[in-house]
Amino acid sequence: MQWYFRNFQELVWRNNESFENPTSQTFEVTMKDGSVEPAPVVMLHRTSNITERTREVLSETHVRPYGEFGIFNWWFPEGDKCQPGNPGYKRFYLNSWMNRETLIKHCGESFAERVEQGDVQLHDPWTPLIWPLLAENRDQTLQYLLYRELPSSLTPGSRDMEVWMRKDLVAGTGTGDFATSRRATSIPLLADQAIGESANLNNPTGIAVDDQGRIYVADTMNHRIVIFDADGQQVQTIGSFGNGEGQFYEPRGIAVDEDGFIYVTDTWNARVVKLSAEGEWLLTWGTGDDMGTGDQRRAFVTDGSEASNNANELGLYGPRGIAIDPSGNIHITDTGNKRIVVTDNEGNYLYQWGYGGSGLRQFNEPTGLGIDALGRVYVADTWNSRVQVFTDVDSLAESWPVAGWSPGTYDDPSLTVSPEGQVLVSVPTEHQVMLLDRNGEPLIAWGGSGSSLSALNSPSGLAVGPNGSIYVVDRQLHRVLRFTLPRLDSPEP
């Protein structure tokens, strides 16, 4: 992958022995000015170099901009240029017009002698051009063009890579202290109930609970909304895949107003959908163009600048979060365009704020959204590793760091606000939910990977029920867990 680093002034290679017992010094390099610092970018072969100890050491100074998925580095079957009779494209590297010195340089003197003696036949320079047209190669050529099937014995080469970038070089992480400065004490907390295990949910994301305790789940990869009664029994499903009426494309955010109307961010249809309390399709707002990716995704890309956002009021790019303020207005995180858009409950545009950046009132991948009883708006500013709290469109009240929210991740962390003003945030990369007081101080965290009722697996959406129960979307186990929190003291407002 050296080509990807072509603009870097210097590459430093380390062998496997360097990672047997890594320390912080393992990843330090000497800079051009003679100073010794953690390497700006570290790329490791997952199979050979990565252990939990390696990740632990790197996480002190670096983040993974591509999240847990890493990079899949692959290449076409190369073959061996010194064996031109064997498969692989490198068999054409040397040709019959090359002189003896060139052959010796690449494959040694014995190879050159074998060519001279006729034991090795080199291809003519034009052979790569006419090879697909030759009768004996026609079947292989057609199989590759039609079905991408390689000739027998050829397989692509590949390796999984992890890329780590120094925190101070990633937008939103500052010096590295910001995103890791405050963590909550983890406690074991057993869920009272698991909901949706028989509903065949598929990577659900958003959740809402109404005044009667009915539970509304955005069943994202099934492209539908699933409704459960207060006892957790499934009562209704709404929608199917598509971009027409009654259809969704990976819905994520969901909210319910005091009259029972349901609002959904239909993420890759670039719109908000309003449903009646009975699930009847009422209207939509927001626009997007076909992205040209071949999968029917739609989005309106503004480039995230302040001017472009202001010029395109309801062009939406991958909207995620949705919340309703005390006046009944609808707040939407227009995630890809890095802003908050506000409409009335009929879809009429009211105002917006935010644009791309890491300063105050700027956003980078805003996802979750919550509004408290006083109308304060809480935004999960994910790639800036923080929650921003607004008293109104022009006033930023506070900004809190959230440990575990990292740039380059696409796992839809969420937040919600309890009636008491406490804030809950999901941290998918750490498989936890964290409770913060109204001043942003972490109180407790719970979860951890696994399949028990105390485990969470990349949790996403959060909601508070009318009796104070906490509902968490356990995304990777395709369920919702209901928790009762222990009583905690919080500071007075």
CSV table of C-alpha atoms in Angstrom, one decimal:
chain,number,residue,atom,x,y,z
A,1,MET,CA,0.0,0.0,0.0
A,2,GLN,CA,3.0,2.3,-0.4
A,3,TRP,CA,1.2,4.2,-3.2
A,4,TYR,CA,-1.3,5.5,-0.6
A,5,PHE,CA,1.5,7.0,1.3
A,6,ARG,CA,3.2,8.6,-1.7
A,7,ASN,CA,2.9,12.1,-0.2
A,8,PHE,CA,4.6,11.2,3.0
A,9,GLN,CA,8.2,12.3,3.3
A,10,GLU,CA,9.4,9.2,5.0
A,11,LEU,CA,8.3,5.6,5.6
A,12,VAL,CA,9.6,3.5,8.6
A,13,TRP,CA,9.3,-0.2,8.4
A,14,ARG,CA,9.3,-2.5,11.5
A,15,ASN,CA,9.5,-6.3,11.6
A,16,ASN,CA,7.2,-8.6,13.5
A,17,GLU,CA,9.7,-8.8,16.5
A,18,SER,CA,8.9,-5.1,17.2
A,19,PHE,CA,5.4,-6.1,18.2
A,20,GLU,CA,6.0,-9.0,20.5
A,21,ASN,CA,5.9,-6.8,23.6
A,22,PRO,CA,5.0,-3.4,22.4
A,23,THR,CA,5.4,-0.2,24.4
A,24,SER,CA,4.7,3.4,23.5
A,25,GLN,CA,8.3,3.7,22.2
A,26,THR,CA,7.5,1.0,19.7
A,27,PHE,CA,5.5,3.5,17.6
A,28,GLU,CA,7.8,6.5,18.0
A,29,VAL,CA,9.8,7.8,15.1
A,30,THR,CA,12.4,10.5,14.6
A,31,MET,CA,11.0,13.5,12.8
A,32,LYS,CA,12.8,15.7,10.3
A,33,ASP,CA,13.6,18.3,13.0
A,34,GLY,CA,15.3,15.5,15.1
A,35,SER,CA,12.4,15.3,17.6
A,36,VAL,CA,11.0,11.9,18.6
A,37,GLU,CA,7.2,11.6,18.4
A,38,PRO,CA,4.5,9.0,17.9
A,39,ALA,CA,4.3,8.2,14.2
A,40,PRO,CA,1.6,10.3,12.5
A,41,VAL,CA,0.1,7.2,10.8
A,42,VAL,CA,0.6,3.5,11.7
A,43,MET,CA,-0.4,0.7,9.4
A,44,LEU,CA,-0.3,-2.9,10.7
A,45,HIS,CA,-0.9,-6.3,9.2
A,46,ARG,CA,-3.8,-7.6,11.3
A,47,THR,CA,-2.7,-11.3,11.3
A,48,SER,CA,1.0,-10.7,11.9
A,49,ASN,CA,1.2,-7.6,14.0
A,50,ILE,CA,-2.0,-7.0,16.0
A,51,THR,CA,-2.7,-8.2,19.5
A,52,GLU,CA,-4.8,-6.7,22.2
A,53,ARG,CA,-1.6,-5.3,23.8
A,54,THR,CA,-0.8,-3.6,20.5
A,55,ARG,CA,-4.2,-1.9,20.4
A,56,GLU,CA,-4.0,-1.0,24.1
A,57,VAL,CA,-0.7,0.8,23.6
A,58,LEU,CA,-1.8,2.5,20.3
A,59,SER,CA,-5.1,3.8,21.8
A,60,GLU,CA,-3.2,6.0,24.2
A,61,THR,CA,-2.0,8.2,21.3
A,62,HIS,CA,-3.9,7.1,18.2
A,63,VAL,CA,-7.4,6.4,16.9
A,64,ARG,CA,-8.6,4.1,14.1
A,65,PRO,CA,-10.3,6.4,11.5
A,66,TYR,CA,-11.8,3.4,9.8
A,67,GLY,CA,-13.2,1.9,13.0
A,68,GLU,CA,-13.0,-1.8,13.7
A,69,PHE,CA,-13.3,-2.8,10.1
A,70,GLY,CA,-9.8,-1.8,9.0
A,71,ILE,CA,-8.7,-1.9,5.4
A,72,PHE,CA,-8.8,-4.9,3.1
A,73,ASN,CA,-5.6,-4.7,1.0
A,74,TRP,CA,-5.8,-7.0,-2.1
A,75,TRP,CA,-4.2,-7.4,-5.5
A,76,PHE,CA,-4.6,-9.4,-8.7
A,77,PRO,CA,-2.7,-12.7,-8.9
A,78,GLU,CA,0.9,-11.6,-9.8
A,79,GLY,CA,2.7,-14.8,-10.8
A,80,ASP,CA,6.5,-14.8,-11.1
A,81,LYS,CA,8.3,-12.8,-13.8
A,82,CYS,CA,11.1,-15.3,-13.7
A,83,GLN,CA,8.7,-18.2,-14.6
A,84,PRO,CA,7.0,-16.8,-17.7
A,85,GLY,CA,5.3,-20.2,-18.4
A,86,ASN,CA,3.3,-20.0,-15.2
A,87,PRO,CA,0.0,-18.1,-14.7
A,88,GLY,CA,-0.1,-14.5,-13.4
A,89,TYR,CA,0.3,-11.2,-15.1
A,90,LYS,CA,4.0,-10.8,-14.2
A,91,ARG,CA,4.9,-13.6,-16.7
A,92,PHE,CA,4.7,-10.8,-19.3
A,93,TYR,CA,7.1,-8.6,-17.4
A,94,LEU,CA,10.2,-9.8,-19.3
A,95,ASN,CA,10.0,-10.2,-23.1
A,96,SER,CA,12.0,-11.6,-25.9
A,97,TRP,CA,13.4,-8.3,-27.0
A,98,MET,CA,15.3,-7.7,-23.7
A,99,ASN,CA,19.1,-8.0,-23.6
A,100,ARG,CA,21.1,-10.4,-21.5
A,101,GLU,CA,22.0,-7.8,-18.9
A,102,THR,CA,18.4,-7.0,-18.2
A,103,LEU,CA,17.5,-10.6,-17.8
A,104,ILE,CA,20.4,-11.1,-15.4
A,105,LYS,CA,19.4,-8.0,-13.4
A,106,HIS,CA,15.9,-9.3,-12.8
A,107,CYS,CA,16.3,-13.1,-12.6
A,108,GLY,CA,20.1,-13.9,-12.4
A,109,GLU,CA,22.7,-15.3,-14.8
A,110,SER,CA,21.3,-18.9,-14.8
A,111,PHE,CA,18.0,-17.6,-16.0
A,112,ALA,CA,19.6,-15.7,-18.8
A,113,GLU,CA,21.5,-18.9,-19.8
A,114,ARG,CA,18.3,-21.0,-19.8
A,115,VAL,CA,16.7,-18.4,-22.1
A,116,GLU,CA,19.6,-18.5,-24.5
A,117,GLN,CA,19.5,-22.3,-24.5
A,118,GLY,CA,15.8,-22.3,-25.2
A,119,ASP,CA,14.8,-23.9,-21.9
A,120,VAL,CA,12.7,-20.8,-21.0
A,121,GLN,CA,10.5,-19.2,-23.6
A,122,LEU,CA,9.9,-15.4,-23.2
A,123,HIS,CA,6.7,-13.8,-24.6
A,124,ASP,CA,6.9,-11.2,-27.3
A,125,PRO,CA,6.3,-7.6,-26.3
A,126,TRP,CA,2.8,-7.5,-27.8
A,127,THR,CA,1.6,-10.8,-26.3
A,128,PRO,CA,-0.3,-9.1,-23.4
A,129,LEU,CA,-2.4,-7.2,-26.0
A,130,ILE,CA,-3.3,-10.2,-28.2
A,131,TRP,CA,-3.5,-12.8,-25.4
A,132,PRO,CA,-7.3,-12.3,-24.7
A,133,LEU,CA,-8.0,-12.7,-28.5
A,134,LEU,CA,-6.2,-16.0,-29.0
A,135,ALA,CA,-8.5,-19.0,-29.6
A,136,GLU,CA,-6.9,-21.1,-26.8
A,137,ASN,CA,-7.6,-18.3,-24.3
A,138,ARG,CA,-11.1,-17.4,-25.4
A,139,ASP,CA,-13.0,-19.5,-22.8
A,140,GLN,CA,-10.9,-18.1,-19.9
A,141,THR,CA,-11.4,-14.5,-21.2
A,142,LEU,CA,-15.2,-14.9,-21.4
A,143,GLN,CA,-15.4,-16.5,-18.0
A,144,TYR,CA,-13.6,-13.6,-16.5
A,145,LEU,CA,-15.5,-10.9,-18.4
A,146,LEU,CA,-18.9,-12.4,-17.6
A,147,TYR,CA,-18.5,-13.9,-14.2
A,148,ARG,CA,-15.1,-12.6,-12.9
A,149,GLU,CA,-13.8,-16.2,-12.6
A,150,LEU,CA,-10.1,-16.4,-12.7
A,151,PRO,CA,-8.3,-19.2,-14.5
A,152,SER,CA,-7.6,-22.3,-12.5
A,153,SER,CA,-5.0,-22.1,-9.7
A,154,LEU,CA,-5.1,-18.2,-9.6
A,155,THR,CA,-6.4,-16.5,-6.5
A,156,PRO,CA,-6.1,-12.8,-5.6
A,157,GLY,CA,-3.6,-12.0,-2.9
A,158,SER,CA,-4.9,-10.1,0.2
A,159,ARG,CA,-4.3,-9.1,3.7
A,160,ASP,CA,-6.3,-7.2,6.4
A,161,MET,CA,-4.7,-4.0,7.6
A,162,GLU,CA,-5.5,-1.7,10.6
A,163,VAL,CA,-4.7,2.0,10.1
A,164,TRP,CA,-4.1,4.1,13.2
A,165,MET,CA,-3.8,7.9,13.1
A,166,ARG,CA,-2.4,10.2,15.8
A,167,LYS,CA,-5.2,11.9,17.7
A,168,ASP,CA,-4.0,15.4,17.2
A,169,LEU,CA,-4.1,15.0,13.4
A,170,VAL,CA,-7.8,13.8,13.4
A,171,ALA,CA,-10.6,16.4,13.3
A,172,GLY,CA,-12.2,16.8,16.6
A,173,THR,CA,-9.8,14.9,18.8
A,174,GLY,CA,-7.5,17.9,19.7
A,175,THR,CA,-4.4,16.9,21.5
A,176,GLY,CA,-5.8,13.5,22.4
A,177,ASP,CA,-6.7,14.4,26.0
A,178,PHE,CA,-10.1,15.7,25.0
A,179,ALA,CA,-11.7,12.4,23.9
A,180,THR,CA,-10.3,10.3,26.7
A,181,SER,CA,-10.4,12.7,29.6
A,182,ARG,CA,-13.6,11.5,31.4
A,183,ARG,CA,-14.9,8.0,31.8
A,184,ALA,CA,-17.7,6.7,33.9
A,185,THR,CA,-17.4,3.9,36.4
A,186,SER,CA,-18.7,0.6,34.9
A,187,ILE,CA,-21.3,-1.3,36.8
A,188,PRO,CA,-22.9,-4.7,36.2
A,189,LEU,CA,-26.6,-4.0,35.2
A,190,LEU,CA,-29.0,-6.7,34.3
A,191,ALA,CA,-31.8,-5.9,31.9
A,192,ASP,CA,-35.4,-6.4,33.1
A,193,GLN,CA,-36.5,-7.6,29.7
A,194,ALA,CA,-35.3,-8.4,26.2
A,195,ILE,CA,-37.7,-7.1,23.5
A,196,GLY,CA,-37.9,-8.1,19.8
A,197,GLU,CA,-36.0,-11.4,19.9
A,198,SER,CA,-38.9,-13.1,18.0
A,199,ALA,CA,-39.5,-10.2,15.6
A,200,ASN,CA,-36.5,-11.0,13.3
A,201,LEU,CA,-35.1,-7.5,13.7
A,202,ASN,CA,-32.0,-6.8,11.5
A,203,ASN,CA,-29.5,-4.2,12.8
A,204,PRO,CA,-32.1,-1.9,14.4
A,205,THR,CA,-31.0,1.6,15.2
A,206,GLY,CA,-33.5,4.1,16.5
A,207,ILE,CA,-36.1,3.8,19.2
A,208,ALA,CA,-38.9,5.9,20.8
A,209,VAL,CA,-41.4,5.2,23.6
A,210,ASP,CA,-44.7,7.0,23.9
A,211,ASP,CA,-46.7,8.1,26.9
A,212,GLN,CA,-48.5,4.7,27.1
A,213,GLY,CA,-45.2,2.8,27.0
A,214,ARG,CA,-45.6,1.6,23.4
A,215,ILE,CA,-42.2,1.0,21.8
A,216,TYR,CA,-41.3,2.1,18.3
A,217,VAL,CA,-38.1,0.6,16.7
A,218,ALA,CA,-36.5,1.6,13.4
A,219,ASP,CA,-35.7,-1.9,12.0
A,220,THR,CA,-33.0,-0.5,9.8
A,221,MET,CA,-31.8,-3.3,7.6
A,222,ASN,CA,-35.3,-4.7,7.2
A,223,HIS,CA,-36.4,-1.2,6.0
A,224,ARG,CA,-39.4,-1.0,8.3
A,225,ILE,CA,-40.8,0.2,11.6
A,226,VAL,CA,-41.8,-2.3,14.3
A,227,ILE,CA,-44.1,-1.4,17.1
A,228,PHE,CA,-44.4,-3.3,20.4
A,229,ASP,CA,-46.9,-2.8,23.2
A,230,ALA,CA,-45.9,-1.8,26.7
A,231,ASP,CA,-45.3,-5.5,27.6
A,232,GLY,CA,-42.9,-5.9,24.7
A,233,GLN,CA,-45.3,-7.9,22.4
A,234,GLN,CA,-45.1,-7.1,18.7
A,235,VAL,CA,-48.3,-5.4,17.5
A,236,GLN,CA,-47.5,-3.9,14.1
A,237,THR,CA,-44.9,-3.5,11.3
A,238,ILE,CA,-44.9,-0.6,8.9
A,239,GLY,CA,-43.1,-0.4,5.5
A,240,SER,CA,-40.8,-2.3,3.2
A,241,PHE,CA,-37.8,-1.6,1.0
A,242,GLY,CA,-38.0,1.1,-1.6
A,243,ASN,CA,-38.4,4.8,-2.1
A,244,GLY,CA,-42.2,5.1,-2.7
A,245,GLU,CA,-45.1,5.6,-0.4
A,246,GLY,CA,-45.1,3.1,2.4
A,247,GLN,CA,-41.4,2.2,1.8
A,248,PHE,CA,-38.1,3.0,3.6
A,249,TYR,CA,-34.4,2.7,2.9
A,250,GLU,CA,-32.5,2.0,6.1
A,251,PRO,CA,-34.6,4.2,8.5
A,252,ARG,CA,-32.6,5.2,11.6
A,253,GLY,CA,-34.2,7.9,13.7
A,254,ILE,CA,-37.7,7.8,15.1
A,255,ALA,CA,-39.8,10.1,17.4
A,256,VAL,CA,-43.4,10.2,18.5
A,257,ASP,CA,-45.3,13.4,19.5
A,258,GLU,CA,-47.9,13.8,22.2
A,259,ASP,CA,-50.7,13.2,19.7
A,260,GLY,CA,-49.2,9.9,18.6
A,261,PHE,CA,-47.9,11.0,15.2
A,262,ILE,CA,-44.7,9.1,14.2
A,263,TYR,CA,-41.7,10.8,12.6
A,264,VAL,CA,-38.9,8.7,10.9
A,265,THR,CA,-35.6,9.7,9.3
A,266,ASP,CA,-35.7,7.6,6.1
A,267,THR,CA,-31.9,7.8,5.9
A,268,TRP,CA,-31.1,6.8,2.3
A,269,ASN,CA,-34.3,8.2,0.8
A,270,ALA,CA,-33.0,11.6,2.1
A,271,ARG,CA,-36.4,12.4,3.7
A,272,VAL,CA,-38.5,12.5,6.9
A,273,VAL,CA,-41.7,10.5,6.9
A,274,LYS,CA,-44.7,11.3,9.0
A,275,LEU,CA,-47.1,8.5,10.0
A,276,SER,CA,-50.4,8.6,11.9
A,277,ALA,CA,-50.8,6.9,15.2
A,278,GLU,CA,-52.2,3.9,13.4
A,279,GLY,CA,-49.2,3.7,11.0
A,280,GLU,CA,-51.0,5.4,8.0
A,281,TRP,CA,-48.6,7.1,5.6
A,282,LEU,CA,-49.3,10.9,5.8
A,283,LEU,CA,-46.5,12.9,4.1
A,284,THR,CA,-42.7,13.3,3.6
A,285,TRP,CA,-40.3,16.1,3.3
A,286,GLY,CA,-36.6,16.4,2.3
A,287,THR,CA,-35.0,15.8,-1.1
A,288,GLY,CA,-32.1,13.9,-2.4
A,289,ASP,CA,-30.6,12.8,-5.8
A,290,ASP,CA,-29.6,9.3,-6.8
A,291,MET,CA,-26.1,8.9,-5.6
A,292,GLY,CA,-25.0,6.8,-8.6
A,293,THR,CA,-23.8,4.0,-6.5
A,294,GLY,CA,-26.0,1.4,-8.2
A,295,ASP,CA,-28.0,0.7,-5.0
A,296,GLN,CA,-30.7,3.4,-5.3
A,297,ARG,CA,-29.4,5.5,-2.4
A,298,ARG,CA,-30.5,9.1,-2.5
A,299,ALA,CA,-28.8,12.1,-1.0
A,300,PHE,CA,-28.4,15.9,-1.4
A,301,VAL,CA,-24.8,16.8,-0.8
A,302,THR,CA,-24.2,20.4,0.1
A,303,ASP,CA,-20.5,20.0,0.8
A,304,GLY,CA,-21.2,21.0,4.5
A,305,SER,CA,-20.2,24.6,4.2
A,306,GLU,CA,-22.2,27.3,5.8
A,307,ALA,CA,-23.1,29.0,2.5
A,308,SER,CA,-24.1,25.8,0.8
A,309,ASN,CA,-26.1,24.6,3.8
A,310,ASN,CA,-28.0,27.9,3.9
A,311,ALA,CA,-28.7,27.7,0.2
A,312,ASN,CA,-30.2,24.3,0.4
A,313,GLU,CA,-32.7,24.2,3.2
A,314,LEU,CA,-34.2,20.7,2.9
A,315,GLY,CA,-31.7,18.8,0.8
A,316,LEU,CA,-30.7,16.0,3.2
A,317,TYR,CA,-27.7,13.7,3.2
A,318,GLY,CA,-28.1,10.5,5.3
A,319,PRO,CA,-30.2,12.0,8.1
A,320,ARG,CA,-30.0,10.1,11.4
A,321,GLY,CA,-31.4,11.6,14.6
A,322,ILE,CA,-34.8,13.2,15.1
A,323,ALA,CA,-36.4,14.8,18.1
A,324,ILE,CA,-39.4,17.0,18.9
A,325,ASP,CA,-39.1,20.2,21.0
A,326,PRO,CA,-41.7,21.4,23.5
A,327,SER,CA,-43.3,23.6,20.7
A,328,GLY,CA,-43.8,20.5,18.5
A,329,ASN,CA,-41.2,21.4,16.0
A,330,ILE,CA,-39.1,18.6,14.4
A,331,HIS,CA,-35.3,18.7,14.7
A,332,ILE,CA,-33.2,16.6,12.3
A,333,THR,CA,-29.5,15.8,12.2
A,334,ASP,CA,-28.6,16.2,8.6
A,335,THR,CA,-25.6,14.0,9.2
A,336,GLY,CA,-23.7,14.1,5.9
A,337,ASN,CA,-24.2,17.9,5.5
A,338,LYS,CA,-23.1,18.5,9.1
A,339,ARG,CA,-26.0,20.5,10.4
A,340,ILE,CA,-29.3,20.6,12.3
A,341,VAL,CA,-32.5,21.3,10.3
A,342,VAL,CA,-35.7,22.3,12.0
A,343,THR,CA,-39.2,22.1,10.5
A,344,ASP,CA,-42.7,22.3,11.8
A,345,ASN,CA,-44.7,19.0,12.1
A,346,GLU,CA,-46.0,19.5,8.6
A,347,GLY,CA,-42.5,19.6,7.1
A,348,ASN,CA,-42.3,23.4,6.6
A,349,TYR,CA,-38.7,24.6,6.9
A,350,LEU,CA,-38.1,26.9,9.9
A,351,TYR,CA,-34.4,27.3,10.4
A,352,GLN,CA,-31.1,25.5,10.6
A,353,TRP,CA,-27.7,25.8,12.3
A,354,GLY,CA,-24.2,24.3,12.0
A,355,TYR,CA,-21.8,23.4,9.3
A,356,GLY,CA,-18.6,21.3,8.9
A,357,GLY,CA,-15.8,21.8,11.4
A,358,SER,CA,-14.6,21.2,14.9
A,359,GLY,CA,-15.3,24.7,16.4
A,360,LEU,CA,-18.3,25.7,18.5
A,361,ARG,CA,-21.6,25.3,16.7
A,362,GLN,CA,-19.8,23.2,14.0
A,363,PHE,CA,-20.3,19.5,13.5
A,364,ASN,CA,-18.6,16.5,12.1
A,365,GLU,CA,-21.0,13.5,11.6
A,366,PRO,CA,-23.8,14.6,14.0
A,367,THR,CA,-25.9,11.5,14.7
A,368,GLY,CA,-28.1,11.3,17.8
A,369,LEU,CA,-30.3,14.2,19.0
A,370,GLY,CA,-32.2,14.9,22.3
A,371,ILE,CA,-34.3,17.7,23.6
A,372,ASP,CA,-35.1,18.3,27.3
A,373,ALA,CA,-38.2,19.8,28.9
A,374,LEU,CA,-36.7,23.3,28.8
A,375,GLY,CA,-36.1,23.0,25.0
A,376,ARG,CA,-32.3,22.6,25.3
A,377,VAL,CA,-31.0,20.6,22.3
A,378,TYR,CA,-28.3,18.0,22.8
A,379,VAL,CA,-26.4,16.8,19.7
A,380,ALA,CA,-24.1,13.8,19.4
A,381,ASP,CA,-21.3,15.4,17.4
A,382,THR,CA,-19.7,12.0,16.9
A,383,TRP,CA,-16.5,12.6,14.9
A,384,ASN,CA,-15.7,15.6,17.1
A,385,SER,CA,-16.0,13.2,20.1
A,386,ARG,CA,-18.4,15.4,22.0
A,387,VAL,CA,-21.9,16.4,22.9
A,388,GLN,CA,-22.9,20.0,22.1
A,389,VAL,CA,-25.7,21.5,24.1
A,390,PHE,CA,-27.7,24.5,22.7
A,391,THR,CA,-30.2,26.7,24.5
A,392,ASP,CA,-31.3,28.1,21.1
A,393,VAL,CA,-30.0,28.3,17.6
A,394,ASP,CA,-27.5,31.1,18.4
A,395,SER,CA,-26.4,30.0,21.8
A,396,LEU,CA,-24.1,27.1,22.7
A,397,ALA,CA,-24.5,26.3,26.4
A,398,GLU,CA,-22.0,23.6,26.9
A,399,SER,CA,-19.7,21.1,25.1
A,400,TRP,CA,-18.8,17.7,26.7
A,401,PRO,CA,-16.2,15.2,25.6
A,402,VAL,CA,-17.4,11.6,25.1
A,403,ALA,CA,-14.7,8.9,25.5
A,404,GLY,CA,-15.1,6.3,22.8
A,405,TRP,CA,-16.6,8.4,20.0
A,406,SER,CA,-14.0,8.4,17.3
A,407,PRO,CA,-13.6,10.0,13.8
A,408,GLY,CA,-14.2,7.7,10.9
A,409,THR,CA,-16.7,5.4,12.6
A,410,TYR,CA,-20.1,4.6,11.1
A,411,ASP,CA,-21.9,2.9,14.0
A,412,ASP,CA,-24.5,5.5,14.8
A,413,PRO,CA,-24.0,6.4,18.5
A,414,SER,CA,-27.1,8.0,20.0
A,415,LEU,CA,-28.2,10.0,23.0
A,416,THR,CA,-31.4,10.9,24.8
A,417,VAL,CA,-32.3,13.1,27.8
A,418,SER,CA,-34.3,11.9,30.8
A,419,PRO,CA,-37.1,14.1,32.4
A,420,GLU,CA,-34.6,14.8,35.3
A,421,GLY,CA,-32.1,16.2,32.8
A,422,GLN,CA,-29.7,13.4,32.9
A,423,VAL,CA,-28.1,12.5,29.5
A,424,LEU,CA,-27.6,8.9,28.2
A,425,VAL,CA,-25.2,8.3,25.4
A,426,SER,CA,-24.4,5.0,23.6
A,427,VAL,CA,-20.7,4.2,22.9
A,428,PRO,CA,-20.9,1.4,20.3
A,429,THR,CA,-17.2,0.8,20.0
A,430,GLU,CA,-17.0,0.0,23.7
A,431,HIS,CA,-20.3,-1.8,23.8
A,432,GLN,CA,-21.6,0.4,26.5
A,433,VAL,CA,-24.1,3.0,27.5
A,434,MET,CA,-23.0,5.9,29.7
A,435,LEU,CA,-25.1,8.1,32.0
A,436,LEU,CA,-24.0,11.7,32.4
A,437,ASP,CA,-25.4,14.3,34.8
A,438,ARG,CA,-26.9,17.6,33.5
A,439,ASN,CA,-23.4,19.1,33.7
A,440,GLY,CA,-21.9,16.4,31.5
A,441,GLU,CA,-20.1,14.6,34.2
A,442,PRO,CA,-20.0,10.8,33.7
A,443,LEU,CA,-21.9,8.9,36.4
A,444,ILE,CA,-22.1,5.2,35.5
A,445,ALA,CA,-21.6,3.0,32.4
A,446,TRP,CA,-22.9,-0.5,31.8
A,447,GLY,CA,-22.8,-3.2,29.1
A,448,GLY,CA,-20.0,-5.1,27.4
A,449,SER,CA,-20.1,-7.6,24.6
A,450,GLY,CA,-21.8,-11.0,25.0
A,451,SER,CA,-25.3,-12.5,24.8
A,452,SER,CA,-26.5,-12.2,28.4
A,453,LEU,CA,-29.1,-9.7,29.6
A,454,SER,CA,-26.2,-7.5,31.0
A,455,ALA,CA,-24.4,-7.4,27.6
A,456,LEU,CA,-24.6,-4.8,24.9
A,457,ASN,CA,-23.2,-5.3,21.4
A,458,SER,CA,-22.6,-2.0,19.5
A,459,PRO,CA,-25.6,-0.3,21.2
A,460,SER,CA,-27.3,2.5,19.2
A,461,GLY,CA,-30.7,4.1,19.9
A,462,LEU,CA,-31.8,5.1,23.4
A,463,ALA,CA,-35.2,6.1,24.9
A,464,VAL,CA,-36.6,6.8,28.4
A,465,GLY,CA,-40.0,5.2,29.1
A,466,PRO,CA,-42.8,6.9,31.1
A,467,ASN,CA,-41.9,5.0,34.2
A,468,GLY,CA,-38.2,5.9,34.0
A,469,SER,CA,-37.1,2.7,32.4
A,470,ILE,CA,-34.2,2.9,29.9
A,471,TYR,CA,-34.6,1.2,26.5
A,472,VAL,CA,-31.4,0.4,24.6
A,473,VAL,CA,-31.2,-0.9,21.1
A,474,ASP,CA,-28.7,-3.8,21.2
A,475,ARG,CA,-27.9,-3.5,17.5
A,476,GLN,CA,-25.7,-6.4,16.8
A,477,LEU,CA,-27.9,-8.9,18.7
A,478,HIS,CA,-31.0,-7.5,17.0
A,479,ARG,CA,-33.0,-6.7,20.2
A,480,VAL,CA,-34.0,-4.0,22.6
A,481,LEU,CA,-33.1,-4.3,26.3
A,482,ARG,CA,-35.1,-2.5,29.1
A,483,PHE,CA,-33.1,-1.5,32.2
A,484,THR,CA,-34.0,0.1,35.5
A,485,LEU,CA,-31.2,2.4,36.7
A,486,PRO,CA,-30.1,2.5,40.3
A,487,ARG,CA,-30.9,5.7,42.2
A,488,LEU,CA,-28.1,8.3,41.8
A,489,ASP,CA,-27.6,11.7,43.3
A,490,SER,CA,-27.4,14.5,40.7
A,491,PRO,CA,-26.4,18.1,41.3
A,492,GLU,CA,-29.2,20.7,41.4
A,493,PRO,CA,-29.7,22.7,38.2
